[in-house]
Short mmCIF file of C-alpha atoms in Angstrom, two decimals:
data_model
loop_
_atom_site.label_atom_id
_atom_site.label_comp_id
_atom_site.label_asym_id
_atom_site.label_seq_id
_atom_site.Cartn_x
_atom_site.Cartn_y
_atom_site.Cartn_z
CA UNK A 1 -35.95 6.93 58.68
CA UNK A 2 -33.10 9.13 57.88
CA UNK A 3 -30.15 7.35 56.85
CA UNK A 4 -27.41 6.72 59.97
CA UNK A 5 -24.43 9.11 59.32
CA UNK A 6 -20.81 8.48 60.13
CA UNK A 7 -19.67 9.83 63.96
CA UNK A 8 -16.32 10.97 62.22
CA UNK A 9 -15.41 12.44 58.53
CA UNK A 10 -13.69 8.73 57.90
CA UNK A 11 -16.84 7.84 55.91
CA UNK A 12 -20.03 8.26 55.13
CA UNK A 13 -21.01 5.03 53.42
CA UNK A 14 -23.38 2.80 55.42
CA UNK A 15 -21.34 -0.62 54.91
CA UNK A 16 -23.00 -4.04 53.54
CA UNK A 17 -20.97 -6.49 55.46
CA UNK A 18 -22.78 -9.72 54.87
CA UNK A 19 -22.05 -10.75 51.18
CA UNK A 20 -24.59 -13.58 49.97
CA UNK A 21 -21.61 -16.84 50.19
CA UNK A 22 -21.38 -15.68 53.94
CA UNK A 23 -25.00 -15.66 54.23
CA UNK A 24 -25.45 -19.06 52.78
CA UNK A 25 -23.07 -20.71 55.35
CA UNK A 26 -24.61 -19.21 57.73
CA UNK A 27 -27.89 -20.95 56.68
CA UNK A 28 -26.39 -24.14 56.15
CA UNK A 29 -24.76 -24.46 59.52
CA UNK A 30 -28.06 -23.41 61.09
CA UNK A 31 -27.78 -27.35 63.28
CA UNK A 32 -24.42 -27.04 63.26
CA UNK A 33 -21.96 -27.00 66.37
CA UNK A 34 -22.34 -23.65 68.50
CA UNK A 35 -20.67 -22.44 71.42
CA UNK A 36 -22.43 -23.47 74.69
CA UNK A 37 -22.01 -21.72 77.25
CA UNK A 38 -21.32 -23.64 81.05
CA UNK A 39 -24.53 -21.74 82.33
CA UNK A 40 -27.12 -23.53 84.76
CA UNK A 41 -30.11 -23.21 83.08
CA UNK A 42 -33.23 -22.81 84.34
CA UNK A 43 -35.90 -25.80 85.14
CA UNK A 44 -38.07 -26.62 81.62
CA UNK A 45 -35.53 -25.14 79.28
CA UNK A 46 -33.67 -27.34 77.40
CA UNK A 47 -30.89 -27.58 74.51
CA UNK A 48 -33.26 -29.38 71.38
CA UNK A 49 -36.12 -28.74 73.34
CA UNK A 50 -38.33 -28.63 69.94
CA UNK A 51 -36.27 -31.88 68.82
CA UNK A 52 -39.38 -33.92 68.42
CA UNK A 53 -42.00 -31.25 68.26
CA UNK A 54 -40.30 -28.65 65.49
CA UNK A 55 -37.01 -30.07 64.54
CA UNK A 56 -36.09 -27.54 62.17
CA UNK A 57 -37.46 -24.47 63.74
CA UNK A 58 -33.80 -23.40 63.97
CA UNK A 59 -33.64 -23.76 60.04
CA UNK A 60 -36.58 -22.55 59.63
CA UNK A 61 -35.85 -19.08 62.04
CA UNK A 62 -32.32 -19.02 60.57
CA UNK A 63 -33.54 -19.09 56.68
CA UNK A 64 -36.02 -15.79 57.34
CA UNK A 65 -33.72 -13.89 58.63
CA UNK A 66 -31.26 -14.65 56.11
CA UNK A 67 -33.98 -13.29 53.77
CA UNK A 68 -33.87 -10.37 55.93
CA UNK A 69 -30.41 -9.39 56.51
CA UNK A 70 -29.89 -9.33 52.91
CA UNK A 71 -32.20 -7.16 51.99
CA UNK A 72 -31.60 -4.48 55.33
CA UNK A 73 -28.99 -4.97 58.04
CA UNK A 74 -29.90 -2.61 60.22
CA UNK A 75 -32.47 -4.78 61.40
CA UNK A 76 -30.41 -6.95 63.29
CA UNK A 77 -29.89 -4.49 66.38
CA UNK A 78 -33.11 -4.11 66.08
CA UNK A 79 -33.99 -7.52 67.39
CA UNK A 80 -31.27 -7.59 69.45
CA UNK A 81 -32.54 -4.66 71.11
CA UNK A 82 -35.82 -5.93 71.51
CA UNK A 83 -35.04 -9.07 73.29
CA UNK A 84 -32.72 -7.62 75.72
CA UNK A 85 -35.77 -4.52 76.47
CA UNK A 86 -38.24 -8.11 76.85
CA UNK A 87 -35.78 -9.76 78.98
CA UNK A 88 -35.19 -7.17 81.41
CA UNK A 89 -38.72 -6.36 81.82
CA UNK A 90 -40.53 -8.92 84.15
CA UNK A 91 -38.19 -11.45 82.07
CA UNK A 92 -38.01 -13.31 78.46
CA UNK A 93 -41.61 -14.10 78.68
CA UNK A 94 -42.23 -12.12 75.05
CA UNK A 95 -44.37 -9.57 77.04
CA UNK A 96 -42.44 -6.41 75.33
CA UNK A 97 -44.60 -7.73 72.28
CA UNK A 98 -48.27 -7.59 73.36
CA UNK A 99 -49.96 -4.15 71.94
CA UNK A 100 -52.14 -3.74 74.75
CA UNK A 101 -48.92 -3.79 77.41
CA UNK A 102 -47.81 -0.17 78.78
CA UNK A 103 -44.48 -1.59 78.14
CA UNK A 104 -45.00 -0.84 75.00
CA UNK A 105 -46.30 2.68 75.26
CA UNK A 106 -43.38 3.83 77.94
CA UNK A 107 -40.67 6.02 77.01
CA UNK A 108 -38.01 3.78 77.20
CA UNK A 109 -39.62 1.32 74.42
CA UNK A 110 -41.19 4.29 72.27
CA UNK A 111 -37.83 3.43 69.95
CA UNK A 112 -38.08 0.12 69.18
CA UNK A 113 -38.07 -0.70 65.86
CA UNK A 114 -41.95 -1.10 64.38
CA UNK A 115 -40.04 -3.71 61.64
CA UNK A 116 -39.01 -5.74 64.80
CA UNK A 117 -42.09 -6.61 65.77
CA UNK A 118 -43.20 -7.47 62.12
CA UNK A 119 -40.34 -9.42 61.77
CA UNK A 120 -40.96 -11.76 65.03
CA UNK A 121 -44.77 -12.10 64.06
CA UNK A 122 -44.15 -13.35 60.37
CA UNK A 123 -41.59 -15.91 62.42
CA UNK A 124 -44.05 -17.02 64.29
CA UNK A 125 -46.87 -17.73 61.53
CA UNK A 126 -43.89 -19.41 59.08
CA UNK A 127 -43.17 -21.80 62.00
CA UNK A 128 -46.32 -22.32 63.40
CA UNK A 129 -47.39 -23.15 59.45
CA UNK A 130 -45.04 -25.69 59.37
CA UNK A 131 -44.98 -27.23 63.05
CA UNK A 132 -48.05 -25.88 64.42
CA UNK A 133 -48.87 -23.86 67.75
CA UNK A 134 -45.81 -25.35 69.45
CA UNK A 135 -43.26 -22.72 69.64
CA UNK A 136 -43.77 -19.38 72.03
CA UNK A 137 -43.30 -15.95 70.88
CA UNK A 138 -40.36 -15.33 73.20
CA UNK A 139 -38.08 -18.36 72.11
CA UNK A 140 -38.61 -17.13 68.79
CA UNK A 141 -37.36 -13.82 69.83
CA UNK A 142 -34.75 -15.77 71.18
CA UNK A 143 -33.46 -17.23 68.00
CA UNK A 144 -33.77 -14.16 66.32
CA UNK A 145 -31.78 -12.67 68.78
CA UNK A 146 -29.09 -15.33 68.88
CA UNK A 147 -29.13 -14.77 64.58
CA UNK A 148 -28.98 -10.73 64.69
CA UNK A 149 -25.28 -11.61 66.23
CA UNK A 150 -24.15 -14.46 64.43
CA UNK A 151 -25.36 -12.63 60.62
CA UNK A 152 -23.05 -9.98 61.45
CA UNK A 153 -20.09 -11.71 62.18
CA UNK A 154 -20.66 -12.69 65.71
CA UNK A 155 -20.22 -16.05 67.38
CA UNK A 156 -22.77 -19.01 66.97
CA UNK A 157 -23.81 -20.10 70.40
CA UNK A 158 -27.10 -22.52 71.45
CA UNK A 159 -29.29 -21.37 73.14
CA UNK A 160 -31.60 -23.64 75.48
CA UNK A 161 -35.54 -23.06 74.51
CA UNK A 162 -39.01 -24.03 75.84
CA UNK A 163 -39.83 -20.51 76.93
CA UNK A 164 -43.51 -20.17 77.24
CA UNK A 165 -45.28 -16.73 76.63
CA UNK A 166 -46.38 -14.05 79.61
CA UNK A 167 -50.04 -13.52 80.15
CA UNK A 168 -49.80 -10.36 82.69
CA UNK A 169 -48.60 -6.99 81.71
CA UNK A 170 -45.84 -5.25 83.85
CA UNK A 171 -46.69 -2.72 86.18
CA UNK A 172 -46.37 1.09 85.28
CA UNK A 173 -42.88 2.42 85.05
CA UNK A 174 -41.65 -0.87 85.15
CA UNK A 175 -39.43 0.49 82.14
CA UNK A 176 -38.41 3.13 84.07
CA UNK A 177 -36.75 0.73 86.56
CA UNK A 178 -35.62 -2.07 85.07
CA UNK A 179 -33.90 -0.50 81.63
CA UNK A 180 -30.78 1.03 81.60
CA UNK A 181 -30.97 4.79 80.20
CA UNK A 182 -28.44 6.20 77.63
CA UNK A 183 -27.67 8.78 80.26
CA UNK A 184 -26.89 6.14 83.06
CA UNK A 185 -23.34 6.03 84.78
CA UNK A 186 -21.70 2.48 85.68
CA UNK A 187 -23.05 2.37 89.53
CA UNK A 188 -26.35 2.37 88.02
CA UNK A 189 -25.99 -0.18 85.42
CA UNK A 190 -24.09 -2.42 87.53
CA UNK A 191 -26.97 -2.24 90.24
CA UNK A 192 -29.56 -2.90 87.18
CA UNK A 193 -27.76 -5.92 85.80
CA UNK A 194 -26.80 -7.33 89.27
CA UNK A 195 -31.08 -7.74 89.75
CA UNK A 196 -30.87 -10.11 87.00
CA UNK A 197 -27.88 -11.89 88.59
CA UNK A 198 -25.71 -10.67 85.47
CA UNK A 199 -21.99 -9.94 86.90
CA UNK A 200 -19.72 -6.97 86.20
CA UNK A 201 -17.94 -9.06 83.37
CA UNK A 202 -21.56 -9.85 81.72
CA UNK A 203 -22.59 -6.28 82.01
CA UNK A 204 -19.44 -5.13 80.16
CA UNK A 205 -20.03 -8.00 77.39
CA UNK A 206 -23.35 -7.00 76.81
CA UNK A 207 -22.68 -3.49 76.34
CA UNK A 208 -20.71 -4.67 73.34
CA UNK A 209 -24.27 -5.09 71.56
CA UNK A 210 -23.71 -1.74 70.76
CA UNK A 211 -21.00 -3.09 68.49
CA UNK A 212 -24.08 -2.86 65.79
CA UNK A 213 -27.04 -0.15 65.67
CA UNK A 214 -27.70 3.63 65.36
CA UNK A 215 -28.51 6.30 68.13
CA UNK A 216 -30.54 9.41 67.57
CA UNK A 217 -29.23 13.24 69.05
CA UNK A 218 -31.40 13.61 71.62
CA UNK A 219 -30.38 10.38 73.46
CA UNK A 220 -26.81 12.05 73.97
CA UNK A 221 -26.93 15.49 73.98
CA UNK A 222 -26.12 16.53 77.16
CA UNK A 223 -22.75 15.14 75.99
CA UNK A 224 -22.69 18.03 73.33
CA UNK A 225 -24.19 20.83 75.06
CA UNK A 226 -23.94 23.04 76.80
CA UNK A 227 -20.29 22.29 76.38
CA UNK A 228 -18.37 18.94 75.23
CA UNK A 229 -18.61 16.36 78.05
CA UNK A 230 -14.56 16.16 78.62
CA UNK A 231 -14.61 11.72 78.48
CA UNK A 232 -15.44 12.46 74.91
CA UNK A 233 -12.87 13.02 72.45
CA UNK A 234 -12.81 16.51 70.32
CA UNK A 235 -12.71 15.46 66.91
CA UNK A 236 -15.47 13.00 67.59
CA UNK A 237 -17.33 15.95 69.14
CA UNK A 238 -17.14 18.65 66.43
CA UNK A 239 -18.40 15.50 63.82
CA UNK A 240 -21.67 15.08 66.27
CA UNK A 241 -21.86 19.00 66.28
CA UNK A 242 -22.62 18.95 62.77
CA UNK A 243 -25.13 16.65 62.83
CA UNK A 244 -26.70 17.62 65.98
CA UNK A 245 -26.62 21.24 65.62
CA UNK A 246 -28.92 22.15 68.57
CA UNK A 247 -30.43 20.26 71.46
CA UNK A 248 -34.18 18.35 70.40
CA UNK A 249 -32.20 17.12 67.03
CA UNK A 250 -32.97 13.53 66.18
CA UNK A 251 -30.87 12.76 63.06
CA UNK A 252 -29.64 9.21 63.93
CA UNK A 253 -25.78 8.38 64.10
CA UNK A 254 -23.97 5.07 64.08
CA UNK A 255 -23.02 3.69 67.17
CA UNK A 256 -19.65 2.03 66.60
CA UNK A 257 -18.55 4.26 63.61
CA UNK A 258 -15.85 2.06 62.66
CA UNK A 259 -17.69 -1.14 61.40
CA UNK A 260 -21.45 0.57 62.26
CA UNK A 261 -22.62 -3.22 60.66
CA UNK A 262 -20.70 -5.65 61.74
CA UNK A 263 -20.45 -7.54 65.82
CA UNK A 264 -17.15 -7.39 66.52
CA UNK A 265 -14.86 -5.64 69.53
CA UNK A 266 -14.12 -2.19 67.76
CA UNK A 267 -16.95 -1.04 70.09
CA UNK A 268 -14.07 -1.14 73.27
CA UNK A 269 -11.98 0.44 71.03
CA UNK A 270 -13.93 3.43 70.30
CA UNK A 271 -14.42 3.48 74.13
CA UNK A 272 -10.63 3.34 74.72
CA UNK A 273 -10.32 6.29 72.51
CA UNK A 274 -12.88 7.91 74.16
CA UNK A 275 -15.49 7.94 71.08
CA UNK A 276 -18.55 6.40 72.66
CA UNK A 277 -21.65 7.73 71.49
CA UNK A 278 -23.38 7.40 74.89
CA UNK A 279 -22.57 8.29 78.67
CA UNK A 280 -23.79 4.47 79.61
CA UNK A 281 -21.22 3.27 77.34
CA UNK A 282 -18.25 5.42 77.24
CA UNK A 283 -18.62 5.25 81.51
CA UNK A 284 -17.64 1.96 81.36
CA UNK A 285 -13.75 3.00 80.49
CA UNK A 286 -14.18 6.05 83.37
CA UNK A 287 -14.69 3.63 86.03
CA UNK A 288 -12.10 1.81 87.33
CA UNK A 289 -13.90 -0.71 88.10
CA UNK A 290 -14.94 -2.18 84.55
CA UNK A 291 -11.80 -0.51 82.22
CA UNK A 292 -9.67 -4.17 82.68
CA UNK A 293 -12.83 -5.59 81.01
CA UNK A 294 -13.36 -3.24 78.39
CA UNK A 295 -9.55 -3.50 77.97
CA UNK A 296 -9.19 -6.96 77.85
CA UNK A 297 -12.27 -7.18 75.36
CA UNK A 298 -10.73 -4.41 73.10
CA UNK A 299 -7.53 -6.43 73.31
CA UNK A 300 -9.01 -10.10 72.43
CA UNK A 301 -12.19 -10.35 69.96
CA UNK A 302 -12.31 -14.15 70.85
CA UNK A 303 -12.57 -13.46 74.60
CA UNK A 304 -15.11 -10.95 74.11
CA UNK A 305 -17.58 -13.38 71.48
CA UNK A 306 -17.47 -16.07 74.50
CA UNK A 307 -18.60 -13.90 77.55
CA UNK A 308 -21.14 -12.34 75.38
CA UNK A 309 -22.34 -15.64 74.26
CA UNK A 310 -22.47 -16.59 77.87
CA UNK A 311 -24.12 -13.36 79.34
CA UNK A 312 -26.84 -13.29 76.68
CA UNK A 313 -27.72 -17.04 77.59
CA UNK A 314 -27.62 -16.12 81.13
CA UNK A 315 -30.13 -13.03 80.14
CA UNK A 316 -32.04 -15.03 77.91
CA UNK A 317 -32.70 -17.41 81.26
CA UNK A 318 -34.07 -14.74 83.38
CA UNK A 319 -37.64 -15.19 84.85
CA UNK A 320 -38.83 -17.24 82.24
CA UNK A 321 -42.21 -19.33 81.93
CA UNK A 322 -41.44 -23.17 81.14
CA UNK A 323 -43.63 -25.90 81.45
CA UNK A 324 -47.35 -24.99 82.90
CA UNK A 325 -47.20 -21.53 83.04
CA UNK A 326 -47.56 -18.89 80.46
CA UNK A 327 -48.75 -19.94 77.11
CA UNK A 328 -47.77 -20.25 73.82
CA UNK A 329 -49.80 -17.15 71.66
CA UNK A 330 -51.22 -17.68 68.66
CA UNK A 331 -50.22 -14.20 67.89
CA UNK A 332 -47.14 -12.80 69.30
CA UNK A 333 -49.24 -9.22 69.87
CA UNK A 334 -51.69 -10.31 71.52
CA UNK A 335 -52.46 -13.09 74.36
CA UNK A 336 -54.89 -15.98 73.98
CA UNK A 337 -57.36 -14.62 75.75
CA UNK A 338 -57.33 -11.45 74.45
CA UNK A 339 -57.79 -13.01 71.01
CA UNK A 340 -60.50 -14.53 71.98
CA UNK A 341 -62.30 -11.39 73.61
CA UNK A 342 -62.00 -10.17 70.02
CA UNK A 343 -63.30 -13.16 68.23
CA UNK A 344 -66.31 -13.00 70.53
CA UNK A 345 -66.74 -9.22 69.94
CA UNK A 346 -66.60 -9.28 66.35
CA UNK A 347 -69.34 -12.26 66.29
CA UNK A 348 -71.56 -10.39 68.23
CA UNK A 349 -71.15 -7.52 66.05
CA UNK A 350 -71.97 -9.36 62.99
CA UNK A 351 -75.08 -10.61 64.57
CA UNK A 352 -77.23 -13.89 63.58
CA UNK A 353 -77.89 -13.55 60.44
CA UNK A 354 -74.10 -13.36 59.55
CA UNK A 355 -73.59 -17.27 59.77
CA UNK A 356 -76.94 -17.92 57.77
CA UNK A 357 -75.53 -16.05 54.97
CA UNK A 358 -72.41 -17.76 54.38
#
């Protein structure tokens, strides 16, 4: 991929901000005290649910990604992204992960990072090495998820587990309807995240994951042409010019330019200065109805880590499988039964004489 550039002429460095010390606390306060958030959550999930079954899976979760933040990032709004595209598609059940979904295949997903889903499988064969088939796909994305945010500076909150893993495939354009476009105004998100009982306040806090990541021309160009969209400010407009000369171009640009690597609440500040890269965010200060949040957010850092800690526990809650539904995959790509459809199809190709040879 083409390296991110800077949205202004300030710099064109992409940032490291996680030194190694800050990476090892992190890792050694992996069972430390987190933020919990005063969230009902829903029947079979539970704070420690792997207590007695995986007791370190946290650790273990926590230590990987340290491994690969160090080494790129970027990757952490990747998995961020991912879970919240899996969450608001027929819920957390991990179904944004299964090859053979059309969620996968559907506009909307085509971006998703291919190093995401790598990074969630190897997860899920380190852990299930070490505690066996006990923990699902989509709790794992969960952790990962809750880690993307901390690794970069963001606040540690628990999150409750015991998610078990979707064995249906949403219906076509189910992407369509449930994801929130880059071109999308603030009636439309609003309505979006009100289906998944997420409130204005949540809405606005989870924008702020765009506090980290990159976008790519063509998911904001009618903001550059014909003419300059008039919420976005000019100097931030000629810099996009010149890197997205004509409409179609797909050079990627940071998202928050002023700490492109780091969670923290510059994002509301580039809004307030009318510098947001897309219509879905920088709509948020337009309307009347969400500028106090994005205000108060830009205003207090501390106040913004909490309600995001609390709206991604309330998305990380939506529709989920617990208990006797669902399963837990023994590959995060694929369902059970699908696995063994395969098994079955590659024994019959290798015939009878296969197992006398061995």
């Amino acid at each position: 991929m083409q390296k991110p550039t800077m949205a202004t002429a300030k710099s064109l460095r992409s940032p490291l901000f996680i030194p190694f010390l800050l990476l090892a606390s992190c890792l050694s306060s992996a069972n430390g005290e987190k933020f919990k958030a005063n969230v009902t959550i829903a029947n079979g999930l539970a704070y420690g649910f792997y207590r007695y079954t995986c007791p370190q899976v946290e650790f273990i979760v926590r230590k990987y990604l340290m491994q690969v933040y160090r080494r790129d990032v970027g990757q952490a709004a990747g998995i961020l992204r991912l879970h919240s595209h899996d969450c608001f598609v027929q819920g957390c059940d991990g179904s944004v992960l299964l090859d053979r979904s059309p969620e996968r295949t559907e506009l909307p997903n085509l971006s998703l990072r291919p190093q995401s889903f790598e990074i969630i499988e190897t997860l899920r064969q380190i852990v299930h090495s070490q505690c066996g088939r006990v923990v699902s796909c989509s709790d794992l994305l969960t952790l990962a998820a809750r880690d993307a945010v901390f690794f970069t500076g963001g606040l540690d909150y628990a999150v409750p587990l015991g998610r078990r893993d979707g064995v249906t495939f949403p219906r076509i354009n189910q992407t369509f309807e449930d994801l929130v476009a880059p071109t999308a105004k603030t009636t439309e998100i609003l309505t979006k995240f009100a289906r998944k009982d997420l409130n204005l306040v949540d809405t606005v806090a989870l924008s702020g994951a765009h506090s980290i990541g990159i976008a790519h021309c063509i998911t904001f160009e009618e903001r550059l042409f014909p003419d300059r969209d008039p919420t976005m400010e000019v100097s931030l407009f000629n810099s996009l010019r010149q890197v997205c000369p004509a409409p179609g171009a797909t050079a990627p640009v940071w998202l928050d330019f002023r700490s492109p690597n780091r969670f923290d609440n510059l994002y509301y500040i580039d809004l307030m200065n009318r510098q947001g890269i897309f219509t879905s965010d920088q709509d948020l200060f337009e309307d009347p109805r969400t500028r106090p949040t994005v205000i108060s957010f830009a205003a207090n850092q501390r106040l913004f880590f909490r309600n995001f800690a609390i709206a991604m526990t309330k998305m990380g809650i939506v529709d989920v499988l617990t208990d006797g539904q669902g399963e837990i995959r023994g590959r995060c790509s694929m369902r059970n039964s699908d696995v063994n459809d395969l098994e079955s199809v590659v024994e019959q190709d290798l015939g009878p004489s296969s197992s006398a040879s061995i």
